[in-house]
Amino acid sequence: MRPLTIFPQLLLSILPLLCLLRPVTPSPLFAPLEDPLIFLDFDGTIATTDAFELLPETAYKTLSYSQSFPHWSYFSEAYLSDYSAAVASSPPKPRSIAEELSHQSSPSLRQVEIDSFTRVKESGILNTTSPRLLHSAAKGVSIRHGFYDFIQAAQSRNVPVSIISRNWSAKWIRTILRQNAPTGICGHVGCVFDAIDRMDIFCPEILPEGCVSCHERNHDTPIFSGEDKREVMKGFAQRGQVVFVGDENSDLAPILLEPTMMGVVAGKEAEAAKTIGRERELWDAGKGWRGYTRRGEGVYVMEDYKELMTLFGWGGIAVGQDKVDMGVEWTPLDPKEIYNGPGDVLDEVGQCDDAVVDMVGLEVAPYRKRAYPPVLGA
C-alpha cells in the first residue's frame, strides 16, 4: 500500500480521539480581582520589629523624676495575670484551625485586651510623651521589604490600602510609616508620602490630642480581636473584593473567614502560617494565582510585599492620565514643622479632627481639606 493511501486511513482512525479533546482554559496568572480592597495588619505584617512595646518605652523616657507612675512591668504583669485567668477558663490548647478560631473569638480574651488598653490609658503615662522622641523612636522600627513600593503601586491604580490593627495608636503607626519612608524623587502619581496619607488606619487611640499631629484618615476604633477586624471589613465588602494580610493567630478570622475573598499570611514562619499549614496548603504569593482562599483549600504566604505585587500583576507604578513630575524633590518633614507645642493639632495638609468609627454603623466624623477619593469610612 502506498503512503498516500495510508495517511487518510490513519487520520480517520484517530479522528474520534481528537473529538474527545476539549480546549483547556488556563488559570489566570494574576489575581482576577476587579475592585480589590486591601486591609493590612500592622505589627508583624508591616512592622517586622516590635513597634507596640516601643511606644510605652518612649513614653517613660519623657517622664520626669518628679512624676510618680508605676513601672511598665506592673502593666505587663497585670496583663499576663488577666490572660492566664482567661485561658484557664477556656477549653484545652487548640490543635485545629476551628479550635483556634473559637479560642481567638473568646469574649474573655477580648476583654483582657480592652482592660489592658484602658489600664494604661487611664494611668496617664502617655499624656506627656514628647513628639520629638516619638519621631526619633519611630525611625528604629523595621518595615517589611517592598511595603512602600506596594502602597505606591496600589495608589497609582486607585486601589485603597488600609490598616486594621490592635496596636494602640493610629497616630503612632502613621508616624512610623512616615519616618521610615524612603526619600528621593516624588511626583504627583506614586509619591510615597502621598500614598501614606491616603491610607485609612483603624485602631484604638491612646495618645492624647496635641501629642502627634492628627490625621483625618486615623480612625479611633475598638480593635481588640480578629473578629473586630472582620466587623470593620464587613462595612466595606459591597464596594469590592476584600483582601486581608496578617501574621498571628489573632488574624486567623480575618484571613480565613468572610468577608475576605483572598487571605494572605505575612511570613512563612509566622504563627498563622504554622497553624493554617497543618490542615491547608500554603501558596507562595510570588508564584501567582491559585484561587480564592475563601474556598478553604489554601492560603497565600509572602515574605516580601513585592511578592504580593506579583500576585496582583502590578509591575510598578501605573501611569495613566496623570503625568509623574520627576522634578520634585521630597524629603520627610522635620518634627518642628508639624508640631508647635501642646494643643497643636494641625498637620502639614490642614486642620483635622480624629475620626471616631462606630463599629456598628461605621459613622465617621466629617473631613475637611482633602482632594483625595472619599475616605473608606465615610
Short mmCIF file of N, CA and C in Angstrom, two decimals, residues 218-339:
data_model
loop_
_atom_site.label_atom_id
_atom_site.label_comp_id
_atom_site.label_asym_id
_atom_site.label_seq_id
_atom_site.Cartn_x
_atom_site.Cartn_y
_atom_site.Cartn_z
N ASN A 218 -7.14 58.79 60.31
CA ASN A 218 -6.94 57.99 61.52
C ASN A 218 -8.30 57.76 62.16
N HIS A 219 -8.67 56.51 62.36
CA HIS A 219 -9.99 56.18 62.90
C HIS A 219 -9.84 55.49 64.26
N ASP A 220 -10.24 56.18 65.32
CA ASP A 220 -10.19 55.64 66.67
C ASP A 220 -11.26 54.55 66.78
N THR A 221 -10.82 53.30 66.65
CA THR A 221 -11.75 52.18 66.52
C THR A 221 -11.39 51.08 67.52
N PRO A 222 -12.37 50.51 68.21
CA PRO A 222 -12.08 49.47 69.20
C PRO A 222 -11.70 48.13 68.56
N ILE A 223 -10.46 48.02 68.14
CA ILE A 223 -9.96 46.77 67.54
C ILE A 223 -9.19 46.01 68.62
N PHE A 224 -9.79 44.96 69.15
CA PHE A 224 -9.15 44.18 70.20
C PHE A 224 -9.13 42.68 69.88
N SER A 225 -9.58 42.31 68.69
CA SER A 225 -9.58 40.90 68.29
C SER A 225 -9.69 40.81 66.78
N GLY A 226 -9.49 39.60 66.27
CA GLY A 226 -9.66 39.38 64.85
C GLY A 226 -11.09 39.59 64.40
N GLU A 227 -12.04 39.27 65.27
CA GLU A 227 -13.45 39.48 64.93
C GLU A 227 -13.75 40.97 64.77
N ASP A 228 -13.08 41.81 65.54
CA ASP A 228 -13.27 43.26 65.39
C ASP A 228 -12.80 43.71 64.00
N LYS A 229 -11.70 43.11 63.54
CA LYS A 229 -11.20 43.45 62.20
C LYS A 229 -12.21 43.04 61.13
N ARG A 230 -12.81 41.88 61.32
CA ARG A 230 -13.83 41.43 60.36
C ARG A 230 -15.02 42.39 60.33
N GLU A 231 -15.41 42.88 61.50
CA GLU A 231 -16.56 43.78 61.55
C GLU A 231 -16.30 45.05 60.75
N VAL A 232 -15.07 45.57 60.84
CA VAL A 232 -14.74 46.76 60.06
C VAL A 232 -14.80 46.44 58.57
N MET A 233 -14.21 45.33 58.16
CA MET A 233 -14.17 44.97 56.74
C MET A 233 -15.55 44.69 56.18
N LYS A 234 -16.45 44.16 56.99
CA LYS A 234 -17.81 43.88 56.52
C LYS A 234 -18.50 45.16 56.07
N GLY A 235 -18.14 46.28 56.68
CA GLY A 235 -18.75 47.53 56.30
C GLY A 235 -18.38 48.01 54.92
N PHE A 236 -17.33 47.42 54.33
CA PHE A 236 -16.86 47.84 53.01
C PHE A 236 -16.98 46.74 51.96
N ALA A 237 -17.47 45.57 52.35
CA ALA A 237 -17.43 44.40 51.46
C ALA A 237 -18.22 44.61 50.18
N GLN A 238 -19.26 45.43 50.20
CA GLN A 238 -20.05 45.64 49.00
C GLN A 238 -19.35 46.54 47.98
N ARG A 239 -18.25 47.16 48.38
CA ARG A 239 -17.54 48.06 47.48
C ARG A 239 -16.49 47.34 46.63
N GLY A 240 -16.18 46.11 46.95
CA GLY A 240 -15.16 45.39 46.19
C GLY A 240 -14.82 44.07 46.84
N GLN A 241 -13.71 43.46 46.39
CA GLN A 241 -13.27 42.17 46.92
C GLN A 241 -12.24 42.42 48.03
N VAL A 242 -12.55 41.91 49.21
CA VAL A 242 -11.71 42.15 50.38
C VAL A 242 -10.49 41.23 50.37
N VAL A 243 -9.32 41.83 50.55
CA VAL A 243 -8.06 41.12 50.71
C VAL A 243 -7.52 41.48 52.09
N PHE A 244 -7.12 40.48 52.87
CA PHE A 244 -6.55 40.76 54.20
C PHE A 244 -5.20 40.08 54.34
N VAL A 245 -4.25 40.81 54.93
CA VAL A 245 -2.91 40.28 55.18
C VAL A 245 -2.61 40.39 56.67
N GLY A 246 -2.28 39.27 57.31
CA GLY A 246 -1.95 39.27 58.73
C GLY A 246 -0.89 38.24 59.02
N ASP A 247 -0.54 38.08 60.31
CA ASP A 247 0.55 37.16 60.63
C ASP A 247 0.32 36.30 61.86
N GLU A 248 -0.52 36.72 62.79
CA GLU A 248 -0.69 35.99 64.04
C GLU A 248 -1.97 35.15 64.03
N ASN A 249 -2.09 34.29 65.05
CA ASN A 249 -3.32 33.52 65.18
C ASN A 249 -4.52 34.43 65.45
N SER A 250 -4.28 35.58 66.03
CA SER A 250 -5.37 36.53 66.23
C SER A 250 -5.91 37.06 64.90
N ASP A 251 -5.15 36.85 63.82
CA ASP A 251 -5.58 37.27 62.48
C ASP A 251 -6.26 36.15 61.69
N LEU A 252 -6.41 34.98 62.29
CA LEU A 252 -6.98 33.85 61.55
C LEU A 252 -8.38 34.16 61.02
N ALA A 253 -9.21 34.77 61.85
CA ALA A 253 -10.58 35.06 61.43
C ALA A 253 -10.62 35.98 60.21
N PRO A 254 -9.93 37.12 60.22
CA PRO A 254 -9.96 37.96 59.02
C PRO A 254 -9.23 37.37 57.83
N ILE A 255 -8.29 36.45 58.05
CA ILE A 255 -7.60 35.80 56.93
C ILE A 255 -8.50 34.76 56.27
N LEU A 256 -9.22 33.98 57.09
CA LEU A 256 -9.92 32.80 56.58
C LEU A 256 -11.42 32.99 56.34
N LEU A 257 -12.04 33.89 57.07
CA LEU A 257 -13.50 33.98 57.05
C LEU A 257 -13.99 35.17 56.25
N GLU A 258 -15.29 35.12 55.88
CA GLU A 258 -15.87 36.24 55.16
C GLU A 258 -15.80 37.50 56.03
N PRO A 259 -15.67 38.67 55.43
CA PRO A 259 -15.87 38.96 54.01
C PRO A 259 -14.62 38.81 53.14
N THR A 260 -13.54 38.25 53.71
CA THR A 260 -12.28 38.15 52.96
C THR A 260 -12.41 37.17 51.80
N MET A 261 -12.03 37.63 50.61
CA MET A 261 -12.01 36.77 49.43
C MET A 261 -10.63 36.14 49.25
N MET A 262 -9.59 36.89 49.63
CA MET A 262 -8.22 36.41 49.46
C MET A 262 -7.44 36.71 50.73
N GLY A 263 -7.07 35.68 51.46
CA GLY A 263 -6.30 35.83 52.68
C GLY A 263 -4.83 35.56 52.44
N VAL A 264 -3.98 36.36 53.07
CA VAL A 264 -2.53 36.25 52.89
C VAL A 264 -1.87 36.28 54.27
N VAL A 265 -0.89 35.41 54.47
CA VAL A 265 -0.10 35.42 55.70
C VAL A 265 1.24 36.06 55.41
N ALA A 266 1.63 37.02 56.22
CA ALA A 266 2.92 37.68 56.07
C ALA A 266 3.97 36.89 56.86
N GLY A 267 4.82 36.17 56.15
CA GLY A 267 5.88 35.40 56.79
C GLY A 267 5.60 33.91 56.78
N LYS A 268 6.46 33.16 56.13
CA LYS A 268 6.27 31.71 56.04
C LYS A 268 6.46 31.02 57.38
N GLU A 269 7.16 31.70 58.31
CA GLU A 269 7.35 31.15 59.65
C GLU A 269 6.43 31.82 60.66
N ALA A 270 5.49 32.61 60.18
CA ALA A 270 4.57 33.31 61.07
C ALA A 270 3.66 32.31 61.79
N GLU A 271 3.16 32.73 62.93
CA GLU A 271 2.29 31.87 63.74
C GLU A 271 1.07 31.40 62.94
N ALA A 272 0.46 32.31 62.21
CA ALA A 272 -0.73 31.95 61.43
C ALA A 272 -0.40 30.95 60.33
N ALA A 273 0.78 31.07 59.72
CA ALA A 273 1.18 30.14 58.65
C ALA A 273 1.34 28.73 59.22
N LYS A 274 1.90 28.62 60.40
CA LYS A 274 2.09 27.30 61.01
C LYS A 274 0.75 26.67 61.37
N THR A 275 -0.17 27.48 61.89
CA THR A 275 -1.49 26.95 62.25
C THR A 275 -2.27 26.51 61.02
N ILE A 276 -2.31 27.36 60.00
CA ILE A 276 -3.06 27.04 58.78
C ILE A 276 -2.40 25.89 58.02
N GLY A 277 -1.06 25.88 58.00
CA GLY A 277 -0.32 24.88 57.24
C GLY A 277 -0.51 23.46 57.72
N ARG A 278 -1.00 23.27 58.94
CA ARG A 278 -1.25 21.91 59.44
C ARG A 278 -2.43 21.25 58.73
N GLU A 279 -3.30 22.06 58.13
CA GLU A 279 -4.50 21.50 57.51
C GLU A 279 -4.71 21.92 56.05
N ARG A 280 -4.08 23.02 55.64
CA ARG A 280 -4.33 23.53 54.30
C ARG A 280 -3.01 23.83 53.60
N GLU A 281 -3.11 23.99 52.29
CA GLU A 281 -1.93 24.33 51.50
C GLU A 281 -1.52 25.77 51.76
N LEU A 282 -0.22 26.01 51.70
CA LEU A 282 0.31 27.37 51.76
C LEU A 282 0.83 27.71 50.37
N TRP A 283 0.19 28.66 49.72
CA TRP A 283 0.53 29.03 48.35
C TRP A 283 1.50 30.20 48.34
N ASP A 284 2.58 30.06 47.62
CA ASP A 284 3.57 31.12 47.50
C ASP A 284 2.99 32.25 46.65
N ALA A 285 2.78 33.41 47.27
CA ALA A 285 2.17 34.54 46.56
C ALA A 285 3.00 34.96 45.35
N GLY A 286 4.32 34.79 45.44
CA GLY A 286 5.20 35.20 44.36
C GLY A 286 5.12 34.31 43.13
N LYS A 287 4.42 33.18 43.23
CA LYS A 287 4.31 32.25 42.10
C LYS A 287 2.97 32.35 41.38
N GLY A 288 2.17 33.33 41.77
CA GLY A 288 0.94 33.57 41.02
C GLY A 288 -0.31 33.01 41.64
N TRP A 289 -1.39 33.17 40.92
CA TRP A 289 -2.74 32.88 41.38
C TRP A 289 -3.01 31.39 41.51
N ARG A 290 -3.61 31.00 42.65
CA ARG A 290 -4.01 29.61 42.87
C ARG A 290 -5.50 29.47 43.16
N GLY A 291 -6.18 30.57 43.37
CA GLY A 291 -7.61 30.52 43.66
C GLY A 291 -7.97 31.38 44.85
N TYR A 292 -9.27 31.54 45.06
CA TYR A 292 -9.75 32.31 46.21
C TYR A 292 -9.58 31.49 47.48
N THR A 293 -9.06 32.10 48.51
CA THR A 293 -8.80 31.37 49.75
C THR A 293 -10.09 31.06 50.50
N ARG A 294 -11.16 31.78 50.19
CA ARG A 294 -12.43 31.53 50.89
C ARG A 294 -12.92 30.11 50.66
N ARG A 295 -12.48 29.46 49.57
CA ARG A 295 -12.93 28.09 49.28
C ARG A 295 -12.36 27.08 50.27
N GLY A 296 -11.36 27.48 51.05
CA GLY A 296 -10.85 26.61 52.09
C GLY A 296 -9.77 25.64 51.68
N GLU A 297 -9.20 25.81 50.48
CA GLU A 297 -8.17 24.88 50.02
C GLU A 297 -6.77 25.31 50.45
N GLY A 298 -6.53 26.59 50.49
CA GLY A 298 -5.20 27.07 50.85
C GLY A 298 -5.22 28.55 51.16
N VAL A 299 -4.05 29.05 51.53
CA VAL A 299 -3.87 30.46 51.86
C VAL A 299 -2.53 30.91 51.28
N TYR A 300 -2.47 32.13 50.82
CA TYR A 300 -1.23 32.67 50.26
C TYR A 300 -0.28 33.08 51.39
N VAL A 301 1.01 32.92 51.15
CA VAL A 301 2.03 33.38 52.09
C VAL A 301 3.04 34.23 51.32
N MET A 302 3.60 35.20 52.01
CA MET A 302 4.60 36.06 51.38
C MET A 302 5.63 36.46 52.41
N GLU A 303 6.83 36.74 51.95
CA GLU A 303 7.87 37.30 52.80
C GLU A 303 8.08 38.78 52.49
N ASP A 304 7.77 39.15 51.26
CA ASP A 304 8.10 40.46 50.72
C ASP A 304 6.86 41.00 50.01
N TYR A 305 6.58 42.29 50.19
CA TYR A 305 5.39 42.86 49.54
C TYR A 305 5.48 42.85 48.02
N LYS A 306 6.69 42.71 47.49
CA LYS A 306 6.81 42.62 46.04
C LYS A 306 6.23 41.29 45.53
N GLU A 307 6.20 40.27 46.39
CA GLU A 307 5.54 39.02 46.02
C GLU A 307 4.04 39.24 45.87
N LEU A 308 3.49 40.09 46.72
CA LEU A 308 2.08 40.42 46.63
C LEU A 308 1.80 41.23 45.36
N MET A 309 2.75 42.09 45.00
CA MET A 309 2.62 42.84 43.74
C MET A 309 2.61 41.87 42.55
N THR A 310 3.42 40.82 42.62
CA THR A 310 3.44 39.81 41.56
C THR A 310 2.08 39.12 41.47
N LEU A 311 1.51 38.79 42.62
CA LEU A 311 0.21 38.13 42.64
C LEU A 311 -0.88 39.00 42.02
N PHE A 312 -0.80 40.30 42.25
CA PHE A 312 -1.79 41.22 41.68
C PHE A 312 -1.47 41.60 40.24
N GLY A 313 -0.27 41.25 39.78
CA GLY A 313 0.11 41.63 38.43
C GLY A 313 0.53 43.08 38.32
N TRP A 314 1.05 43.63 39.42
CA TRP A 314 1.49 45.02 39.43
C TRP A 314 2.99 45.06 39.19
N GLY A 315 3.38 45.55 38.05
CA GLY A 315 4.80 45.64 37.75
C GLY A 315 5.46 46.85 38.38
N GLY A 316 4.68 47.78 38.89
CA GLY A 316 5.22 49.01 39.48
C GLY A 316 4.16 50.07 39.47
N ILE A 317 4.57 51.32 39.44
CA ILE A 317 3.63 52.43 39.44
C ILE A 317 2.97 52.53 38.07
N ALA A 318 1.65 52.57 38.06
CA ALA A 318 0.91 52.69 36.81
C ALA A 318 0.67 54.16 36.51
N VAL A 319 1.13 54.61 35.37
CA VAL A 319 0.96 56.00 34.97
C VAL A 319 -0.17 56.07 33.96
N GLY A 320 -1.26 56.69 34.33
CA GLY A 320 -2.40 56.83 33.44
C GLY A 320 -2.48 58.23 32.87
N GLN A 321 -3.58 58.90 33.12
CA GLN A 321 -3.76 60.25 32.59
C GLN A 321 -2.90 61.26 33.34
N ASP A 322 -2.62 60.95 34.62
CA ASP A 322 -1.78 61.86 35.39
C ASP A 322 -0.32 61.64 35.03
N LYS A 323 0.39 62.69 34.85
CA LYS A 323 1.80 62.61 34.50
C LYS A 323 2.65 62.75 35.75
N VAL A 324 3.63 61.90 35.88
CA VAL A 324 4.53 61.98 37.02
C VAL A 324 5.54 63.09 36.81
N ASP A 325 5.57 64.01 37.73
CA ASP A 325 6.55 65.10 37.67
C ASP A 325 7.82 64.63 38.37
N MET A 326 8.82 64.29 37.63
CA MET A 326 10.05 63.75 38.20
C MET A 326 11.02 64.85 38.61
N GLY A 327 10.55 66.08 38.66
CA GLY A 327 11.45 67.16 39.01
C GLY A 327 11.24 67.69 40.42
N VAL A 328 10.43 66.98 41.23
CA VAL A 328 10.14 67.46 42.58
C VAL A 328 10.92 66.62 43.58
N GLU A 329 11.71 67.26 44.38
CA GLU A 329 12.47 66.56 45.42
C GLU A 329 11.65 66.56 46.71
N TRP A 330 11.48 65.41 47.32
CA TRP A 330 10.63 65.27 48.51
C TRP A 330 11.45 64.67 49.64
N THR A 331 11.41 65.30 50.78
CA THR A 331 12.08 64.77 51.96
C THR A 331 11.10 64.81 53.13
N PRO A 332 11.27 63.95 54.14
CA PRO A 332 10.34 63.94 55.27
C PRO A 332 10.34 65.29 55.99
N LEU A 333 9.19 65.64 56.54
CA LEU A 333 9.10 66.88 57.30
C LEU A 333 9.83 66.74 58.62
N ASP A 334 10.46 67.81 59.03
CA ASP A 334 11.08 67.85 60.34
C ASP A 334 9.97 67.96 61.38
N PRO A 335 10.10 67.28 62.54
CA PRO A 335 9.06 67.37 63.57
C PRO A 335 8.70 68.80 63.94
N LYS A 336 9.66 69.71 63.87
CA LYS A 336 9.39 71.11 64.24
C LYS A 336 8.34 71.71 63.32
N GLU A 337 8.27 71.19 62.08
CA GLU A 337 7.36 71.78 61.10
C GLU A 337 5.93 71.30 61.28
N ILE A 338 5.73 70.23 62.05
CA ILE A 338 4.37 69.72 62.18
C ILE A 338 3.91 69.71 63.63
N TYR A 339 4.70 70.25 64.54
CA TYR A 339 4.27 70.31 65.94
C TYR A 339 4.78 71.60 66.55
#
